[in-house]
């Protein structure tokens, strides 16, 4: 079984210059109430509404870019797209986009990927923690058991309590993807150590890959 790490965009100002690095232009339709279609998390359509972004002032150009829109997937450079494409990926699509920097355009992709992790985890063995929002003390540890049970637990929490993943155990059907989006609870993404190593070997910039608090097995 592969080992995984939490994967996200860097928030180190020395690396990225400004957070977020890019934002919508006035011509952008993606995520706008004026868009002809809304693209929801988990959907991978053939086409998307016009996505037009611009680099913010003082931003540094990196291979992985931080943004508030789209709020899922990743903005990746052409060379990062080539590296990711060589690994084992869930259902996905790379949408070519151009990002405005000054008086010229840079070529990027929006990398949108998804597969339902509920199909690939051992729900009986995988666990969550109920914790106190203010002092962060762990109050209980429970089996996920089922998607319905997880929704029930979450809906019955009072305002001082919250839940988070503790352990994910994959079942025999898991395809051993090199990148995973976490749709079990909250958000976030995991990448394999092999993909992380390839990013480092190729001097890819703008990412953060750290040991995960969730024990992925």
PDB file of C-alpha atoms in Angstrom:
ATOM      1  CA  UNK A   1       0.000   0.000   0.000  1.00  0.00           C
ATOM      2  CA  UNK A   2       1.255   3.450  -0.890  1.00  0.00           C
ATOM      3  CA  UNK A   3       2.002   6.022   1.784  1.00  0.00           C
ATOM      4  CA  UNK A   4       0.229   9.377   1.473  1.00  0.00           C
ATOM      5  CA  UNK A   5       0.762  12.964   2.527  1.00  0.00           C
ATOM      6  CA  UNK A   6      -1.495  15.998   2.869  1.00  0.00           C
ATOM      7  CA  UNK A   7      -1.186  18.060  -0.293  1.00  0.00           C
ATOM      8  CA  UNK A   8      -2.047  21.713  -0.773  1.00  0.00           C
ATOM      9  CA  UNK A   9      -0.788  24.999  -2.188  1.00  0.00           C
ATOM     10  CA  UNK A  10       2.020  26.772  -0.367  1.00  0.00           C
ATOM     11  CA  UNK A  11       1.189  29.703   1.907  1.00  0.00           C
ATOM     12  CA  UNK A  12       4.842  30.711   2.309  1.00  0.00           C
ATOM     13  CA  UNK A  13       4.990  34.352   1.206  1.00  0.00           C
ATOM     14  CA  UNK A  14       8.701  33.995   0.393  1.00  0.00           C
ATOM     15  CA  UNK A  15       7.696  31.412  -2.231  1.00  0.00           C
ATOM     16  CA  UNK A  16       4.366  32.738  -3.522  1.00  0.00           C
ATOM     17  CA  UNK A  17       4.678  36.486  -2.878  1.00  0.00           C
ATOM     18  CA  UNK A  18       0.996  37.025  -2.082  1.00  0.00           C
ATOM     19  CA  UNK A  19      -1.995  34.889  -1.084  1.00  0.00           C
ATOM     20  CA  UNK A  20      -4.004  34.022  -3.077  1.00  0.00           C
ATOM     21  CA  UNK A  21      -1.755  34.281  -6.097  1.00  0.00           C
ATOM     22  CA  UNK A  22      -4.557  34.679  -8.627  1.00  0.00           C
ATOM     23  CA  UNK A  23      -8.088  36.079  -8.637  1.00  0.00           C
ATOM     24  CA  UNK A  24     -11.030  36.477 -11.014  1.00  0.00           C
ATOM     25  CA  UNK A  25     -11.038  39.047 -13.775  1.00  0.00           C
ATOM     26  CA  UNK A  26     -14.195  41.005 -14.552  1.00  0.00           C
ATOM     27  CA  UNK A  27     -14.736  38.707 -17.553  1.00  0.00           C
ATOM     28  CA  UNK A  28     -14.660  35.492 -15.530  1.00  0.00           C
ATOM     29  CA  UNK A  29     -17.848  33.404 -15.548  1.00  0.00           C
ATOM     30  CA  UNK A  30     -16.720  30.305 -13.642  1.00  0.00           C
ATOM     31  CA  UNK A  31     -18.430  30.305 -10.244  1.00  0.00           C
ATOM     32  CA  UNK A  32     -20.345  33.454 -11.134  1.00  0.00           C
ATOM     33  CA  UNK A  33     -24.131  33.777 -10.698  1.00  0.00           C
ATOM     34  CA  UNK A  34     -24.129  34.771 -14.381  1.00  0.00           C
ATOM     35  CA  UNK A  35     -22.484  31.530 -15.514  1.00  0.00           C
ATOM     36  CA  UNK A  36     -24.566  29.388 -17.905  1.00  0.00           C
ATOM     37  CA  UNK A  37     -23.814  26.375 -15.718  1.00  0.00           C
ATOM     38  CA  UNK A  38     -22.583  25.782 -12.185  1.00  0.00           C
ATOM     39  CA  UNK A  39     -19.813  23.193 -11.754  1.00  0.00           C
ATOM     40  CA  UNK A  40     -20.105  21.433  -8.408  1.00  0.00           C
ATOM     41  CA  UNK A  41     -17.472  19.518  -6.462  1.00  0.00           C
ATOM     42  CA  UNK A  42     -17.346  15.980  -7.839  1.00  0.00           C
ATOM     43  CA  UNK A  43     -18.466  16.919 -11.354  1.00  0.00           C
ATOM     44  CA  UNK A  44     -16.036  16.572 -14.274  1.00  0.00           C
ATOM     45  CA  UNK A  45     -17.807  17.998 -17.347  1.00  0.00           C
ATOM     46  CA  UNK A  46     -16.366  18.118 -20.839  1.00  0.00           C
ATOM     47  CA  UNK A  47     -16.598  21.902 -20.881  1.00  0.00           C
ATOM     48  CA  UNK A  48     -16.668  24.601 -18.194  1.00  0.00           C
ATOM     49  CA  UNK A  49     -17.841  28.228 -18.113  1.00  0.00           C
ATOM     50  CA  UNK A  50     -15.222  30.794 -19.107  1.00  0.00           C
ATOM     51  CA  UNK A  51     -12.492  30.752 -16.432  1.00  0.00           C
ATOM     52  CA  UNK A  52     -10.365  33.903 -16.602  1.00  0.00           C
ATOM     53  CA  UNK A  53      -7.898  34.706 -13.836  1.00  0.00           C
ATOM     54  CA  UNK A  54      -5.159  37.228 -13.229  1.00  0.00           C
ATOM     55  CA  UNK A  55      -2.066  37.282 -11.049  1.00  0.00           C
ATOM     56  CA  UNK A  56      -2.390  39.537  -8.053  1.00  0.00           C
ATOM     57  CA  UNK A  57       0.119  42.304  -7.374  1.00  0.00           C
ATOM     58  CA  UNK A  58       3.404  41.112  -5.820  1.00  0.00           C
ATOM     59  CA  UNK A  59       2.595  37.486  -6.671  1.00  0.00           C
ATOM     60  CA  UNK A  60       5.427  35.159  -7.673  1.00  0.00           C
ATOM     61  CA  UNK A  61       4.833  32.692 -10.499  1.00  0.00           C
ATOM     62  CA  UNK A  62       4.846  29.053  -9.320  1.00  0.00           C
ATOM     63  CA  UNK A  63       3.846  25.706 -10.819  1.00  0.00           C
ATOM     64  CA  UNK A  64       0.938  25.278  -8.399  1.00  0.00           C
ATOM     65  CA  UNK A  65      -1.127  28.417  -7.795  1.00  0.00           C
ATOM     66  CA  UNK A  66      -3.303  29.385  -4.843  1.00  0.00           C
ATOM     67  CA  UNK A  67      -6.796  30.681  -5.639  1.00  0.00           C
ATOM     68  CA  UNK A  68     -10.281  30.992  -4.149  1.00  0.00           C
ATOM     69  CA  UNK A  69     -11.884  30.109  -7.503  1.00  0.00           C
ATOM     70  CA  UNK A  70     -12.178  27.296  -8.408  1.00  0.00           C
ATOM     71  CA  UNK A  71     -12.380  26.174  -4.784  1.00  0.00           C
ATOM     72  CA  UNK A  72     -11.601  22.532  -5.688  1.00  0.00           C
ATOM     73  CA  UNK A  73      -8.991  20.982  -7.956  1.00  0.00           C
ATOM     74  CA  UNK A  74      -5.696  22.721  -8.659  1.00  0.00           C
ATOM     75  CA  UNK A  75      -4.258  25.323 -11.024  1.00  0.00           C
ATOM     76  CA  UNK A  76      -1.147  23.708 -12.491  1.00  0.00           C
ATOM     77  CA  UNK A  77       1.555  24.765 -14.929  1.00  0.00           C
ATOM     78  CA  UNK A  78       2.233  22.940 -18.185  1.00  0.00           C
ATOM     79  CA  UNK A  79       5.253  21.130 -16.772  1.00  0.00           C
ATOM     80  CA  UNK A  80       3.354  20.114 -13.636  1.00  0.00           C
ATOM     81  CA  UNK A  81       0.511  18.796 -15.802  1.00  0.00           C
ATOM     82  CA  UNK A  82       2.988  16.530 -17.623  1.00  0.00           C
ATOM     83  CA  UNK A  83       4.330  15.114 -14.351  1.00  0.00           C
ATOM     84  CA  UNK A  84       0.913  14.498 -12.797  1.00  0.00           C
ATOM     85  CA  UNK A  85      -0.349  12.881 -16.005  1.00  0.00           C
ATOM     86  CA  UNK A  86       2.353  10.218 -15.767  1.00  0.00           C
ATOM     87  CA  UNK A  87       0.934   8.928 -12.461  1.00  0.00           C
ATOM     88  CA  UNK A  88      -2.124   6.824 -11.604  1.00  0.00           C
ATOM     89  CA  UNK A  89      -5.019   9.274 -11.361  1.00  0.00           C
ATOM     90  CA  UNK A  90      -8.722   9.101 -10.481  1.00  0.00           C
ATOM     91  CA  UNK A  91     -11.271  10.269 -13.078  1.00  0.00           C
ATOM     92  CA  UNK A  92     -10.085  13.730 -14.081  1.00  0.00           C
ATOM     93  CA  UNK A  93      -9.708  16.397 -16.723  1.00  0.00           C
ATOM     94  CA  UNK A  94      -7.140  19.120 -17.366  1.00  0.00           C
ATOM     95  CA  UNK A  95      -8.868  22.269 -18.665  1.00  0.00           C
ATOM     96  CA  UNK A  96      -6.436  24.619 -20.462  1.00  0.00           C
ATOM     97  CA  UNK A  97      -6.674  28.216 -19.247  1.00  0.00           C
ATOM     98  CA  UNK A  98      -4.657  31.414 -19.666  1.00  0.00           C
ATOM     99  CA  UNK A  99      -3.816  33.553 -16.666  1.00  0.00           C
ATOM    100  CA  UNK A 100      -3.116  37.245 -17.159  1.00  0.00           C
ATOM    101  CA  UNK A 101       0.185  38.612 -15.859  1.00  0.00           C
ATOM    102  CA  UNK A 102       0.747  42.230 -16.768  1.00  0.00           C
ATOM    103  CA  UNK A 103       0.421  42.566 -20.526  1.00  0.00           C
ATOM    104  CA  UNK A 104       0.805  38.884 -21.377  1.00  0.00           C
ATOM    105  CA  UNK A 105      -0.797  35.498 -20.724  1.00  0.00           C
ATOM    106  CA  UNK A 106       0.642  32.390 -19.091  1.00  0.00           C
ATOM    107  CA  UNK A 107      -0.586  28.901 -19.971  1.00  0.00           C
ATOM    108  CA  UNK A 108      -1.984  26.832 -17.103  1.00  0.00           C
ATOM    109  CA  UNK A 109      -4.506  24.061 -16.540  1.00  0.00           C
ATOM    110  CA  UNK A 110      -7.308  23.627 -14.069  1.00  0.00           C
ATOM    111  CA  UNK A 111      -6.823  20.041 -12.850  1.00  0.00           C
ATOM    112  CA  UNK A 112     -10.230  18.725 -11.753  1.00  0.00           C
ATOM    113  CA  UNK A 113     -10.285  15.205 -10.301  1.00  0.00           C
ATOM    114  CA  UNK A 114     -12.649  13.099  -8.221  1.00  0.00           C
ATOM    115  CA  UNK A 115     -13.582   9.601  -7.160  1.00  0.00           C
ATOM    116  CA  UNK A 116     -15.919   8.757  -4.291  1.00  0.00           C
ATOM    117  CA  UNK A 117     -13.780   7.573  -1.373  1.00  0.00           C
ATOM    118  CA  UNK A 118     -16.820   6.029   0.277  1.00  0.00           C
ATOM    119  CA  UNK A 119     -16.523   3.287  -2.352  1.00  0.00           C
ATOM    120  CA  UNK A 120     -12.955   2.502  -1.354  1.00  0.00           C
ATOM    121  CA  UNK A 121     -12.704   2.624   2.427  1.00  0.00           C
ATOM    122  CA  UNK A 122     -13.481   0.071   5.104  1.00  0.00           C
ATOM    123  CA  UNK A 123     -16.270   1.980   6.829  1.00  0.00           C
ATOM    124  CA  UNK A 124     -16.261  -0.265   9.920  1.00  0.00           C
ATOM    125  CA  UNK A 125     -12.529   0.151  10.588  1.00  0.00           C
ATOM    126  CA  UNK A 126     -12.207   3.812   9.574  1.00  0.00           C
ATOM    127  CA  UNK A 127     -12.762   6.204  12.466  1.00  0.00           C
ATOM    128  CA  UNK A 128     -13.648   9.771  13.356  1.00  0.00           C
ATOM    129  CA  UNK A 129     -13.022  11.846  16.452  1.00  0.00           C
ATOM    130  CA  UNK A 130     -15.561  14.068  18.155  1.00  0.00           C
ATOM    131  CA  UNK A 131     -13.716  16.997  19.710  1.00  0.00           C
ATOM    132  CA  UNK A 132     -14.415  20.222  21.591  1.00  0.00           C
ATOM    133  CA  UNK A 133     -14.193  23.226  19.249  1.00  0.00           C
ATOM    134  CA  UNK A 134     -12.648  25.538  21.824  1.00  0.00           C
ATOM    135  CA  UNK A 135     -10.140  23.459  23.815  1.00  0.00           C
ATOM    136  CA  UNK A 136      -9.747  20.762  21.114  1.00  0.00           C
ATOM    137  CA  UNK A 137     -10.032  17.927  23.633  1.00  0.00           C
ATOM    138  CA  UNK A 138     -11.039  14.618  22.048  1.00  0.00           C
ATOM    139  CA  UNK A 139     -14.411  13.562  23.469  1.00  0.00           C
ATOM    140  CA  UNK A 140     -15.007  10.300  21.603  1.00  0.00           C
ATOM    141  CA  UNK A 141     -13.710   8.074  18.826  1.00  0.00           C
ATOM    142  CA  UNK A 142     -16.261   6.301  16.631  1.00  0.00           C
ATOM    143  CA  UNK A 143     -16.409   4.057  13.603  1.00  0.00           C
ATOM    144  CA  UNK A 144     -17.687   5.783  10.464  1.00  0.00           C
ATOM    145  CA  UNK A 145     -19.832   2.666   9.924  1.00  0.00           C
ATOM    146  CA  UNK A 146     -21.749   4.126   6.971  1.00  0.00           C
ATOM    147  CA  UNK A 147     -22.213   7.363   5.053  1.00  0.00           C
ATOM    148  CA  UNK A 148     -25.659   7.737   6.613  1.00  0.00           C
ATOM    149  CA  UNK A 149     -24.260   7.211  10.116  1.00  0.00           C
ATOM    150  CA  UNK A 150     -21.656   9.901   9.539  1.00  0.00           C
ATOM    151  CA  UNK A 151     -24.342  12.378   8.470  1.00  0.00           C
ATOM    152  CA  UNK A 152     -26.411  11.459  11.550  1.00  0.00           C
ATOM    153  CA  UNK A 153     -23.491  11.975  13.934  1.00  0.00           C
ATOM    154  CA  UNK A 154     -22.688  15.324  12.374  1.00  0.00           C
ATOM    155  CA  UNK A 155     -26.283  16.547  12.496  1.00  0.00           C
ATOM    156  CA  UNK A 156     -26.621  15.640  16.204  1.00  0.00           C
ATOM    157  CA  UNK A 157     -23.580  17.601  17.412  1.00  0.00           C
ATOM    158  CA  UNK A 158     -24.135  20.646  19.601  1.00  0.00           C
ATOM    159  CA  UNK A 159     -22.433  23.954  18.794  1.00  0.00           C
ATOM    160  CA  UNK A 160     -19.389  23.229  21.022  1.00  0.00           C
ATOM    161  CA  UNK A 161     -18.498  19.986  19.240  1.00  0.00           C
ATOM    162  CA  UNK A 162     -17.145  19.060  15.846  1.00  0.00           C
ATOM    163  CA  UNK A 163     -15.814  15.956  14.101  1.00  0.00           C
ATOM    164  CA  UNK A 164     -12.688  15.126  12.116  1.00  0.00           C
ATOM    165  CA  UNK A 165     -11.183  12.086  10.477  1.00  0.00           C
ATOM    166  CA  UNK A 166      -8.826  10.016  12.567  1.00  0.00           C
ATOM    167  CA  UNK A 167      -8.080   6.939  10.448  1.00  0.00           C
ATOM    168  CA  UNK A 168      -8.898   5.867   6.915  1.00  0.00           C
ATOM    169  CA  UNK A 169      -8.532   2.204   6.027  1.00  0.00           C
ATOM    170  CA  UNK A 170      -8.797   1.387   2.334  1.00  0.00           C
ATOM    171  CA  UNK A 171     -10.611  -1.741   1.185  1.00  0.00           C
ATOM    172  CA  UNK A 172      -9.451  -4.197  -1.475  1.00  0.00           C
ATOM    173  CA  UNK A 173     -11.189  -2.205  -4.232  1.00  0.00           C
ATOM    174  CA  UNK A 174      -9.060   0.919  -3.807  1.00  0.00           C
ATOM    175  CA  UNK A 175      -7.230   1.619  -7.112  1.00  0.00           C
ATOM    176  CA  UNK A 176      -4.053   2.937  -5.412  1.00  0.00           C
ATOM    177  CA  UNK A 177      -4.342   6.392  -6.933  1.00  0.00           C
ATOM    178  CA  UNK A 178      -1.387   8.750  -6.583  1.00  0.00           C
ATOM    179  CA  UNK A 179      -3.662  11.679  -5.764  1.00  0.00           C
ATOM    180  CA  UNK A 180      -6.939  11.601  -3.827  1.00  0.00           C
ATOM    181  CA  UNK A 181      -9.503  14.232  -2.957  1.00  0.00           C
ATOM    182  CA  UNK A 182     -11.052  13.784   0.471  1.00  0.00           C
ATOM    183  CA  UNK A 183     -14.837  13.785   0.188  1.00  0.00           C
ATOM    184  CA  UNK A 184     -15.374  11.789   3.384  1.00  0.00           C
ATOM    185  CA  UNK A 185     -15.349  14.810   5.637  1.00  0.00           C
ATOM    186  CA  UNK A 186     -14.249  18.386   5.289  1.00  0.00           C
ATOM    187  CA  UNK A 187     -11.875  18.877   2.404  1.00  0.00           C
ATOM    188  CA  UNK A 188      -8.280  18.379   1.433  1.00  0.00           C
ATOM    189  CA  UNK A 189      -6.209  16.159  -0.774  1.00  0.00           C
ATOM    190  CA  UNK A 190      -3.609  13.428  -0.401  1.00  0.00           C
ATOM    191  CA  UNK A 191      -0.712  12.526  -2.698  1.00  0.00           C
ATOM    192  CA  UNK A 192       1.544   9.493  -2.724  1.00  0.00           C
ATOM    193  CA  UNK A 193       5.139   9.727  -1.598  1.00  0.00           C
ATOM    194  CA  UNK A 194       6.166   8.739  -5.141  1.00  0.00           C
ATOM    195  CA  UNK A 195       4.365  11.740  -6.642  1.00  0.00           C
ATOM    196  CA  UNK A 196       5.783  14.043  -3.954  1.00  0.00           C
ATOM    197  CA  UNK A 197       9.289  12.765  -4.726  1.00  0.00           C
ATOM    198  CA  UNK A 198       8.790  13.401  -8.445  1.00  0.00           C
ATOM    199  CA  UNK A 199       7.657  16.972  -7.753  1.00  0.00           C
ATOM    200  CA  UNK A 200      10.770  17.580  -5.654  1.00  0.00           C
ATOM    201  CA  UNK A 201      13.090  15.975  -8.219  1.00  0.00           C
ATOM    202  CA  UNK A 202      11.677  18.260 -10.924  1.00  0.00           C
ATOM    203  CA  UNK A 203      11.884  21.391  -8.726  1.00  0.00           C
ATOM    204  CA  UNK A 204       8.145  22.003  -8.864  1.00  0.00           C
ATOM    205  CA  UNK A 205       7.195  25.138  -6.939  1.00  0.00           C
ATOM    206  CA  UNK A 206       4.159  26.327  -4.985  1.00  0.00           C
ATOM    207  CA  UNK A 207       3.121  23.120  -3.218  1.00  0.00           C
ATOM    208  CA  UNK A 208       3.164  21.809   0.330  1.00  0.00           C
ATOM    209  CA  UNK A 209       3.207  18.073   1.079  1.00  0.00           C
ATOM    210  CA  UNK A 210       3.376  17.118   4.741  1.00  0.00           C
ATOM    211  CA  UNK A 211       2.715  14.000   6.822  1.00  0.00           C
ATOM    212  CA  UNK A 212      -1.017  13.658   7.331  1.00  0.00           C
ATOM    213  CA  UNK A 213      -2.756  13.678  10.691  1.00  0.00           C
ATOM    214  CA  UNK A 214      -5.142  11.139   9.216  1.00  0.00           C
ATOM    215  CA  UNK A 215      -3.496   7.723   9.212  1.00  0.00           C
ATOM    216  CA  UNK A 216      -4.166   6.523   5.690  1.00  0.00           C
ATOM    217  CA  UNK A 217      -3.725   2.757   5.313  1.00  0.00           C
TER     218      UNK A 217
END
